[in-house]
PDB file of C-alpha atoms in Angstrom:
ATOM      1  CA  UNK A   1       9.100 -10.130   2.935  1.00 42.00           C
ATOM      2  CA  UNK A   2       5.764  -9.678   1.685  1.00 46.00           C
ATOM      3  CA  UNK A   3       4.657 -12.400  -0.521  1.00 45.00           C
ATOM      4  CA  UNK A   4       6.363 -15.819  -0.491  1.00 47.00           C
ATOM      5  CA  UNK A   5       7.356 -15.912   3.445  1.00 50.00           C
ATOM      6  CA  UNK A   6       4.050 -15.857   4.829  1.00 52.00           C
ATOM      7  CA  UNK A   7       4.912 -13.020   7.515  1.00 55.00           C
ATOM      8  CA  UNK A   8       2.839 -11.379   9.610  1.00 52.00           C
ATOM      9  CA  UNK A   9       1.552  -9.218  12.260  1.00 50.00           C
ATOM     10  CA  UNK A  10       0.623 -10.822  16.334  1.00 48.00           C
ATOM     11  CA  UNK A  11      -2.642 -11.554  15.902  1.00 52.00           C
ATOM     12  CA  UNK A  12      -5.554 -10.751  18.377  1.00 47.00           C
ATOM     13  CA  UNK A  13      -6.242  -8.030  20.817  1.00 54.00           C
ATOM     14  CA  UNK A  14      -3.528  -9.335  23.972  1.00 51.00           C
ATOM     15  CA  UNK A  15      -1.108  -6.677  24.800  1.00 53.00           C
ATOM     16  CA  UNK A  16       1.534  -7.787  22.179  1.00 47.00           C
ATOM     17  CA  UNK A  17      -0.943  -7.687  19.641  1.00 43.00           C
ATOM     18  CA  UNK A  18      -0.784  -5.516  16.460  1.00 47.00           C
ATOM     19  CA  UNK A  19      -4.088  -4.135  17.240  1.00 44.00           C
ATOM     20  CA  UNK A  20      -2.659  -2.651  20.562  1.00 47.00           C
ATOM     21  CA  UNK A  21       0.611  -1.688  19.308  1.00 42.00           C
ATOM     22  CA  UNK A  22       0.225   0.264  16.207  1.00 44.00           C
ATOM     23  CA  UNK A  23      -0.197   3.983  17.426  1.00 45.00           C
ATOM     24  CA  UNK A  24       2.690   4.728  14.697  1.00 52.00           C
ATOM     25  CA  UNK A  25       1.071   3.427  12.165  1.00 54.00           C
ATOM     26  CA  UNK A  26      -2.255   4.583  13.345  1.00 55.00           C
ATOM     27  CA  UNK A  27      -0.468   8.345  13.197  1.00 57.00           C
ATOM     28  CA  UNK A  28       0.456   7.809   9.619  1.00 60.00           C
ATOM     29  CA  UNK A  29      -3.214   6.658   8.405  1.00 62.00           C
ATOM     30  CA  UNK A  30      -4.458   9.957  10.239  1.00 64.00           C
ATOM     31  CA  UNK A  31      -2.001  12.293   7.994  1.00 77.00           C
ATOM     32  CA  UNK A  32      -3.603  10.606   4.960  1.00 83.00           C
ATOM     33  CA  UNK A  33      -7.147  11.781   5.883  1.00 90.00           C
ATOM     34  CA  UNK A  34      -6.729  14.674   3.510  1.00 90.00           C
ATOM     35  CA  UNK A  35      -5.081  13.036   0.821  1.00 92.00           C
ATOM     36  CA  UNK A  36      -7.925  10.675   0.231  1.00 93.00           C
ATOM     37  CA  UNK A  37     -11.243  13.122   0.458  1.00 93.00           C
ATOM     38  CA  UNK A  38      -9.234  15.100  -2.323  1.00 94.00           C
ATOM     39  CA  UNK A  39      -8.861  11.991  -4.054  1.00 94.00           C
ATOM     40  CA  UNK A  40     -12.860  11.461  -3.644  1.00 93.00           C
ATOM     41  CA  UNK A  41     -13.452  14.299  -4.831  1.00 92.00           C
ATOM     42  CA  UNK A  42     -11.734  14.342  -7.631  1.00 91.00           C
ATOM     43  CA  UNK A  43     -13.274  11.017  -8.241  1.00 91.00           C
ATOM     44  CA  UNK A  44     -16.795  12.170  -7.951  1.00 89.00           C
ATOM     45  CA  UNK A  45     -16.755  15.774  -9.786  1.00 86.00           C
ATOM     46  CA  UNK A  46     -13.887  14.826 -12.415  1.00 72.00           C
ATOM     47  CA  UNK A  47     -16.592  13.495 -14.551  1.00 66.00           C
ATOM     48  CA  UNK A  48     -20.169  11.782 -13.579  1.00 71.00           C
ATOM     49  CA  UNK A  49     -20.815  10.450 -10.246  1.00 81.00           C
ATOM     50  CA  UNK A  50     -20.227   6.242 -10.829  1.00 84.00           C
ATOM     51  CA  UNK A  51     -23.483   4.593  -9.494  1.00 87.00           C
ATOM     52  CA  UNK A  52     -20.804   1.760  -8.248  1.00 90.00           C
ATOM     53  CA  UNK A  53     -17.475   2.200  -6.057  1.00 93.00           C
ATOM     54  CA  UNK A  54     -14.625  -0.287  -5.158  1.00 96.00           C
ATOM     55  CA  UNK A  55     -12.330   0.967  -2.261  1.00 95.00           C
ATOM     56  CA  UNK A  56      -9.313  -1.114  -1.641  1.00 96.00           C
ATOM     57  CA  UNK A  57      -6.823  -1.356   0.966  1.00 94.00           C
ATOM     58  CA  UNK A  58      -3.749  -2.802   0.526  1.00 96.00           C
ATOM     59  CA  UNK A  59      -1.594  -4.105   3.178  1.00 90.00           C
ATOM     60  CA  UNK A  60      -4.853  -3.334   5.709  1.00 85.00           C
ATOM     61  CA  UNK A  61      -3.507  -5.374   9.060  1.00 81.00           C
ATOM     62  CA  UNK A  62      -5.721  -6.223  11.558  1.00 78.00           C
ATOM     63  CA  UNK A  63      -7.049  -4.440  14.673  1.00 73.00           C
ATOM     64  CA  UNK A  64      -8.577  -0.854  14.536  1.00 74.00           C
ATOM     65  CA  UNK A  65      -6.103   0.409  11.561  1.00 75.00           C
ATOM     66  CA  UNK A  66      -7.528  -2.201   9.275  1.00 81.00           C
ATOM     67  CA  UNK A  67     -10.639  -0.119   8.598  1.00 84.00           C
ATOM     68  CA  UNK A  68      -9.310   3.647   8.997  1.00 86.00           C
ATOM     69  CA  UNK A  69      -8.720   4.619   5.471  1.00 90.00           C
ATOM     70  CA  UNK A  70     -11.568   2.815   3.997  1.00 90.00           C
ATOM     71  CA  UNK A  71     -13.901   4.457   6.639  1.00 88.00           C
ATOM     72  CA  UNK A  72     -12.307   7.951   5.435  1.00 91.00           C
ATOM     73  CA  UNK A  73     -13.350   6.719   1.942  1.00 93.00           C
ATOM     74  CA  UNK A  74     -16.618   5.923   2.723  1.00 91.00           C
ATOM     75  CA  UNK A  75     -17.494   8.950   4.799  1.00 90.00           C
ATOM     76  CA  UNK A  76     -16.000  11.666   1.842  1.00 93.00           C
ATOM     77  CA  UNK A  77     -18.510  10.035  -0.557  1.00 93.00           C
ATOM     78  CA  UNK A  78     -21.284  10.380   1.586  1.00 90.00           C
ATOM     79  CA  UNK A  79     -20.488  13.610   3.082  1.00 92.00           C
ATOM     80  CA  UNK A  80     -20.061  14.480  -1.105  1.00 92.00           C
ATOM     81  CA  UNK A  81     -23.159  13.204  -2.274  1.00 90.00           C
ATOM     82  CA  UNK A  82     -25.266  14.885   0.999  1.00 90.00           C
ATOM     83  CA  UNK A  83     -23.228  18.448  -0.231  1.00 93.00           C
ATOM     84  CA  UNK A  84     -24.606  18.519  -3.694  1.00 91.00           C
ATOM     85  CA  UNK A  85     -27.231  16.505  -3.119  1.00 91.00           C
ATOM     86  CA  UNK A  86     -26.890  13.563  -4.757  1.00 90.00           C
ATOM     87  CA  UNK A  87     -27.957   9.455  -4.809  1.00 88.00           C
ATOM     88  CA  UNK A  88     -24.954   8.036  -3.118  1.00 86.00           C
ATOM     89  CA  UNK A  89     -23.511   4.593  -5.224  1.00 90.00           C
ATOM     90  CA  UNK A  90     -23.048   1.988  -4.469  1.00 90.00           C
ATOM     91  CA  UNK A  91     -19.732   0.907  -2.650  1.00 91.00           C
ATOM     92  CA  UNK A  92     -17.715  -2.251  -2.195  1.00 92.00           C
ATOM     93  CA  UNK A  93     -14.721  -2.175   0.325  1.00 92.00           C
ATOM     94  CA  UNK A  94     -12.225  -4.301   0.061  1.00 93.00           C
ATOM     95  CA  UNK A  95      -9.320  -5.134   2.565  1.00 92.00           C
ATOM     96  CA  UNK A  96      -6.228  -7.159   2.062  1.00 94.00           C
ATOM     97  CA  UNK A  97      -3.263  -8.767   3.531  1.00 91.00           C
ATOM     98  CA  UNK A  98      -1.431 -11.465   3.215  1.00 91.00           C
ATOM     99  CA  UNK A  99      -3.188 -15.004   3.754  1.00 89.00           C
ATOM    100  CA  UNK A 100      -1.264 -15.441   7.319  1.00 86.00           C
ATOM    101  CA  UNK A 101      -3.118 -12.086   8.756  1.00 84.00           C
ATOM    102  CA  UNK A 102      -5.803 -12.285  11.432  1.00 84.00           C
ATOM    103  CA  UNK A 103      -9.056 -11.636   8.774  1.00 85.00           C
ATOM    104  CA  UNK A 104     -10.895 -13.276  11.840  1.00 84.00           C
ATOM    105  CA  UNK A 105     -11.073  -9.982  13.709  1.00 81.00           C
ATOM    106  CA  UNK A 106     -10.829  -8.390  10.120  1.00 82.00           C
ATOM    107  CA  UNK A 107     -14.492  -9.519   9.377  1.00 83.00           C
ATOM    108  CA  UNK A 108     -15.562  -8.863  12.618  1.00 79.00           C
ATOM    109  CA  UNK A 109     -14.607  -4.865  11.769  1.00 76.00           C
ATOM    110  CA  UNK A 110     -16.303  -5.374   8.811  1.00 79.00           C
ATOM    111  CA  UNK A 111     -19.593  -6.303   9.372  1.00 75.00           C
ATOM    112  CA  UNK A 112     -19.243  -3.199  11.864  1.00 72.00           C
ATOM    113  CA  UNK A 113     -18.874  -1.020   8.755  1.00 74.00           C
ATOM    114  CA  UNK A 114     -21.774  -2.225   7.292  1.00 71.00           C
ATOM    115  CA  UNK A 115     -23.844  -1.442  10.010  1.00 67.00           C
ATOM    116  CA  UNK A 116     -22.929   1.653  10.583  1.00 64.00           C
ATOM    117  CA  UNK A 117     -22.931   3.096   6.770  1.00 60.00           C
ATOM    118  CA  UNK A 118     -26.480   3.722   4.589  1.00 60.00           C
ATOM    119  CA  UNK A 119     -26.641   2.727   2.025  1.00 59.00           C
ATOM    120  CA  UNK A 120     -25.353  -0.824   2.003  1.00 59.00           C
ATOM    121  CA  UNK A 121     -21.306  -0.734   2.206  1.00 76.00           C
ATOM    122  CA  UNK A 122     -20.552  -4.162   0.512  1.00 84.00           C
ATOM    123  CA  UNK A 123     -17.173  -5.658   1.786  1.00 85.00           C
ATOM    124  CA  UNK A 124     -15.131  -8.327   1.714  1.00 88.00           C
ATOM    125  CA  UNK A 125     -11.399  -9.418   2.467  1.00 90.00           C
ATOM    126  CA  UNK A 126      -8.847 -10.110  -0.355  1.00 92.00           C
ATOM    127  CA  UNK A 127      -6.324 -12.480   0.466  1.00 93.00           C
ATOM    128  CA  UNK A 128      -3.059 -12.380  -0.991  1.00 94.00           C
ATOM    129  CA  UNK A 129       0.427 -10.288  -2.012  1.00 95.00           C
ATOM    130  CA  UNK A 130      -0.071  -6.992  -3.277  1.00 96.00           C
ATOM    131  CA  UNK A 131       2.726  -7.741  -6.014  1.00 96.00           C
ATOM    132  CA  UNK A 132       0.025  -9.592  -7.752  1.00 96.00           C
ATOM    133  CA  UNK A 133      -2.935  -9.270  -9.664  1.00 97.00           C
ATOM    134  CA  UNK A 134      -5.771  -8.532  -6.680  1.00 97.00           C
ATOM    135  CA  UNK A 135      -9.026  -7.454  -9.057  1.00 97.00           C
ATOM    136  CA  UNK A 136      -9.686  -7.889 -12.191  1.00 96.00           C
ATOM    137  CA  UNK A 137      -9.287  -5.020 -14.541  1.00 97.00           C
ATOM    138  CA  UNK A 138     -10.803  -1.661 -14.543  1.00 96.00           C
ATOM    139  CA  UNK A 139     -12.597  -2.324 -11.134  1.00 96.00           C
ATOM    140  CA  UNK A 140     -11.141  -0.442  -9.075  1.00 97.00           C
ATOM    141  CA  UNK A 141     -11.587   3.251  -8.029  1.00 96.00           C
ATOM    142  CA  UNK A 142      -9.497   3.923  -4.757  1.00 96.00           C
ATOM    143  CA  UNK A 143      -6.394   2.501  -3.423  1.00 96.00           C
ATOM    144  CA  UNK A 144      -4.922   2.620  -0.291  1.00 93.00           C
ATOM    145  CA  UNK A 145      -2.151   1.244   1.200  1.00 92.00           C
ATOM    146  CA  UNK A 146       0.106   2.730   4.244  1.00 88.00           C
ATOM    147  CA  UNK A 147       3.302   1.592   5.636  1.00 83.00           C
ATOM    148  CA  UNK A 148       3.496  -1.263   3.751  1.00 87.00           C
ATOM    149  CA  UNK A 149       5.253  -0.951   0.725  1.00 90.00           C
ATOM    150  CA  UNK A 150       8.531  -1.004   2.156  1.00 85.00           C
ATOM    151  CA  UNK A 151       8.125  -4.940   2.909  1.00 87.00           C
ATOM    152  CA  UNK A 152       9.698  -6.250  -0.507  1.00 91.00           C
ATOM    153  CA  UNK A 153       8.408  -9.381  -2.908  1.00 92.00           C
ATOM    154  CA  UNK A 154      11.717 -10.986  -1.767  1.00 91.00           C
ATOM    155  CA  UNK A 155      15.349 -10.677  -0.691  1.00 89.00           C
ATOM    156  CA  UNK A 156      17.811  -9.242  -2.947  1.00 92.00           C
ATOM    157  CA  UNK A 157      18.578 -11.711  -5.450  1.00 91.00           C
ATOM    158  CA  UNK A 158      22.471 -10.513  -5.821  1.00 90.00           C
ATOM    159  CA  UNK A 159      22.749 -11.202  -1.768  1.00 89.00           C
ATOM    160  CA  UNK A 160      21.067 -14.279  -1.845  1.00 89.00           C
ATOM    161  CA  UNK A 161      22.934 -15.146  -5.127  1.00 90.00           C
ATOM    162  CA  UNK A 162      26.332 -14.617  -3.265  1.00 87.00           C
ATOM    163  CA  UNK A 163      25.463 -15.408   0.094  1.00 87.00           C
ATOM    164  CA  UNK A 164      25.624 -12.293   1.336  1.00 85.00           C
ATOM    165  CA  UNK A 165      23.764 -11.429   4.656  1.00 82.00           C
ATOM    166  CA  UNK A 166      22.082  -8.149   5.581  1.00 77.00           C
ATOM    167  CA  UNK A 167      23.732  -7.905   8.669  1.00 74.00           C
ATOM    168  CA  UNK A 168      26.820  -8.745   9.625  1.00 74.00           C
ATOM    169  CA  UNK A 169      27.469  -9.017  13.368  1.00 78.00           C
ATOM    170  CA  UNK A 170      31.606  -7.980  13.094  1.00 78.00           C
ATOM    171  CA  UNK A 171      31.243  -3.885  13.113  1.00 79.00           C
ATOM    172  CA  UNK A 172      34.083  -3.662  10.584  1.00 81.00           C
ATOM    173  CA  UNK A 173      32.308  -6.303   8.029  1.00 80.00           C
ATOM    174  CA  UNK A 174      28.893  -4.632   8.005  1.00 79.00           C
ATOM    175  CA  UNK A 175      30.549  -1.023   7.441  1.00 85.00           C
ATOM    176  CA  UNK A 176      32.737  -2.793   4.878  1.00 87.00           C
ATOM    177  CA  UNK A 177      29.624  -4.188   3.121  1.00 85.00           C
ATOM    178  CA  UNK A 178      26.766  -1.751   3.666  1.00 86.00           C
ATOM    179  CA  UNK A 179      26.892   0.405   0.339  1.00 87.00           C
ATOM    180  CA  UNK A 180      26.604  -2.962  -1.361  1.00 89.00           C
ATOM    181  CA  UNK A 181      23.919  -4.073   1.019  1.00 88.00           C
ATOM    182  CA  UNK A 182      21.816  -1.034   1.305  1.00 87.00           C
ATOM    183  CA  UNK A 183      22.164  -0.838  -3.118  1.00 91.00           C
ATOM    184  CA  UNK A 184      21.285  -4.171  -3.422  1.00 92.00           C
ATOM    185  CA  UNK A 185      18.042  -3.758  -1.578  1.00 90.00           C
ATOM    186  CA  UNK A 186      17.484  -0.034  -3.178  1.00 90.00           C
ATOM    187  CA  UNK A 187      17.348  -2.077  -6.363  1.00 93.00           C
ATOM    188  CA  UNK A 188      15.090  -4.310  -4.953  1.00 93.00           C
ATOM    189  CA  UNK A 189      12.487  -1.934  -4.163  1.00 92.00           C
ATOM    190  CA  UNK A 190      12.823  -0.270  -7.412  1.00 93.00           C
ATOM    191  CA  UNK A 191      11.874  -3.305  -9.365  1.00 94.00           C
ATOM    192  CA  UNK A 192       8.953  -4.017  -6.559  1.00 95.00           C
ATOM    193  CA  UNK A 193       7.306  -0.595  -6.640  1.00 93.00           C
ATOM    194  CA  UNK A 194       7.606  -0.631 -10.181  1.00 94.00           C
ATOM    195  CA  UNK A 195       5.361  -3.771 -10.304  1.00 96.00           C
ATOM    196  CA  UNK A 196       3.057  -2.365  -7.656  1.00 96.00           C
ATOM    197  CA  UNK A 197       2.690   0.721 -10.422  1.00 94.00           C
ATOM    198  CA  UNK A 198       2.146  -2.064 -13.197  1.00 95.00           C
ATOM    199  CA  UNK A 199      -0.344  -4.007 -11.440  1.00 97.00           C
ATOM    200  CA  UNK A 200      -2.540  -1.561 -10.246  1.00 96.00           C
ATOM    201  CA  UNK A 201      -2.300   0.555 -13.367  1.00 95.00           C
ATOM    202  CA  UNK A 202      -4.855  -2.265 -14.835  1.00 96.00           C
ATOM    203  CA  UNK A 203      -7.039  -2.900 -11.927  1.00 97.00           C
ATOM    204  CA  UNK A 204      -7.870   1.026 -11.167  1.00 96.00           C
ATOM    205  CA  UNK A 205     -10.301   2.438 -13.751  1.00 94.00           C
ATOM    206  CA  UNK A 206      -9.908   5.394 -15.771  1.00 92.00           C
ATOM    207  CA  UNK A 207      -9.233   8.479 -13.746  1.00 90.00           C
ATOM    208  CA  UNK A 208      -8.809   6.024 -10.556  1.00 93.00           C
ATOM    209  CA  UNK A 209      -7.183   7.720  -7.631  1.00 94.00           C
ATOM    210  CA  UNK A 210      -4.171   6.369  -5.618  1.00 95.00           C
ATOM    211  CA  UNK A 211      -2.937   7.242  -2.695  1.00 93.00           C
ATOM    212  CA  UNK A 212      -0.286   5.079  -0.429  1.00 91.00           C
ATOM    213  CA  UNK A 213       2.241   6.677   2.361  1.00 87.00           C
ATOM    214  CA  UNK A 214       5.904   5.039   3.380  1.00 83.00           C
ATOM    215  CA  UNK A 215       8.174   5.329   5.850  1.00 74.00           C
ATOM    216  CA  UNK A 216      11.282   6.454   5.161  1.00 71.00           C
ATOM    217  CA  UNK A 217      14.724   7.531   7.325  1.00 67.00           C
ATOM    218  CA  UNK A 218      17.337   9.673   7.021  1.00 63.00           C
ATOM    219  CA  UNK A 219      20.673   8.541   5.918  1.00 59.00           C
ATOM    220  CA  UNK A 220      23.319   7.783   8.773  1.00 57.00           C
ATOM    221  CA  UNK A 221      25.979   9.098   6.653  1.00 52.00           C
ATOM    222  CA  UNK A 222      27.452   6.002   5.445  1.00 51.00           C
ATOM    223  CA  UNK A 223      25.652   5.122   2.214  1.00 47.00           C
ATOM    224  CA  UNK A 224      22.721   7.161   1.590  1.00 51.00           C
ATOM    225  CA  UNK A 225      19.679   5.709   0.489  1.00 50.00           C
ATOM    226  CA  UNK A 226      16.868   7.981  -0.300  1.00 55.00           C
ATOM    227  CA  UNK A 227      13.711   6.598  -0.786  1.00 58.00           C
ATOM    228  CA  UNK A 228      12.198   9.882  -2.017  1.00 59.00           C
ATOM    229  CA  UNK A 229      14.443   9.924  -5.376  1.00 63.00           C
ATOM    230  CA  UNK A 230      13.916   6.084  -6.345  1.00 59.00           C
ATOM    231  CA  UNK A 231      10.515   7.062  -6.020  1.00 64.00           C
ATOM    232  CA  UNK A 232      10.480   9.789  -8.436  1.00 66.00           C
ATOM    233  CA  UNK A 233      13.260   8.103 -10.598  1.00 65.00           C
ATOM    234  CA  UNK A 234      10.396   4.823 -10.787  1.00 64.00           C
ATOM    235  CA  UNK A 235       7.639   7.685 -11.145  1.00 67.00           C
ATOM    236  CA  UNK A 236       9.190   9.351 -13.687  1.00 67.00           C
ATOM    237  CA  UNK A 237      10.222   6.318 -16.182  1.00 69.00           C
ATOM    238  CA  UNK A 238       6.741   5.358 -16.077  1.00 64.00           C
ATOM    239  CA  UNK A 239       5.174   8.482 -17.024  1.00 65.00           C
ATOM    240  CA  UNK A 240       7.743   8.678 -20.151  1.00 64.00           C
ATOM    241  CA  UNK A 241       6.696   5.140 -21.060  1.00 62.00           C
ATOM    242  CA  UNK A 242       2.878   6.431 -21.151  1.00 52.00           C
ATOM    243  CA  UNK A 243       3.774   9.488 -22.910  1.00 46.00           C
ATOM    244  CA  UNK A 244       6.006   7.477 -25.497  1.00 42.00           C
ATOM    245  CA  UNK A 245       2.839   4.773 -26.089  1.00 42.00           C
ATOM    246  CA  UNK A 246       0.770   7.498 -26.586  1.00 39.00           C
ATOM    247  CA  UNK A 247       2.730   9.150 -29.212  1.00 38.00           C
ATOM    248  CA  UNK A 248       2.935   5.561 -31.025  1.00 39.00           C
ATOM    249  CA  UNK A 249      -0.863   5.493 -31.081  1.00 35.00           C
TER     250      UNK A 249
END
């Protein structure tokens, strides 16, 4: 789980490491490259360039994914600002994890950043779960955040509740109990990315840009659970809520 059980990935650079074993992951950061130069430049042309930019990853790792969106960041606003010829701003990069992650190889990718982007690319690391308040609010421009949101705030409260385990090791029990299982954590994630929404809804400044990938299955038939329509479903409450404030003011 992702914020009171302190998990995490293996640290380091040896050959179990997370930094040597996370091609997958590294695969899904590279099919986000688009979405976040549109995002950039939507940010910079939707209304006057900011002369001050916070970039945040959420869920960042360690190893050499840690820095790969932020780097895409970075390089879309200066590739911008050289196209239509304008001052670059000033940017601040933040990266965060839980407090268990290896930030010791973290910083050491940072300070590489900074020496490799002009002007100054401020940075630091941000300790902590991304079901809670990160920045304070209206600070933030860009987030990022891939293949993490499917680690959840905590079990299912109706399994733990019961006692009910994820998996039962009897083939017949765990088909028995599976709808309930896979519902239970369905509902789960619903309430989490929900809060994700809520909480980053008040740290992103006006017209901020978001833009996080997960990864997702197909059904085995048995009790479908598609991540795609909770998605929407959360998506879709939240922009009637908006629209239903609005009207009241």
């Amino acid at each position: 789980m992702a914020s009171k059980q302190m998990v995490h990935m293996n640290q380091g650079q040896g050959e179990r490491s997370y930094a040597r074993n996370s091609g997958i992951q590294n695969a899904q950061q590279n099919r986000m490259k688009l979405l976040i130069e549109r995002a950039i430049i939507d940010l910079c042309s939707s209304t006057l360039l900011p002369d001050k930019m916070v970039i945040a990853d959420l869920g960042c790792s360690s190893g050499p994914n840690a820095l790969a969106l932020v780097s895409v960041a970075v390089e879309a606003i200066h590739g911008y600002c050289l196209q239509f010829q304008q001052p670059p701003p000033e940017l601040c990069v933040f990266l965060n994890d839980l407090p268990d992650n290896d930030f010791n190889t973290v910083v050491k990718s940072l300070v590489t950043l900074r020496r490799i982007n002009d002007p100054v690319v401020l940075t630091g690391v941000t300790p902590g779960s991304f079901y809670e308040r990160l920045f304070i609010s209206s600070s933030v421009h860009l987030v990022c955040s891939s293949s993490s949101l499917h680690w959840l705030s905590k079990p299912p409260e109706f399994l733990t509740r019961n006692q009910i385990p994820a998996y039962y090791i009897d083939e017949h029990a765990r088909r028995e109990n599976l709808p309930m299982v896979l519902e239970a954590y369905a509902q789960q994630f619903r309430n989490d990315f929900r809060h994700f929404l809520e909480l980053r809804a008040k740290e992103l400044v006006p017209g901020g840009q978001m833009v996080v990938s997960i990864i997702g299955r197909h059904s085995d038939g048995i009790a479908p659970f598609h991540i795609w329509d909770i998605l929407a479903q959360v998506l879709s409450l939240m922009a009637s809520e908006v629209h239903f404030v609005s009207f009241l003011a």
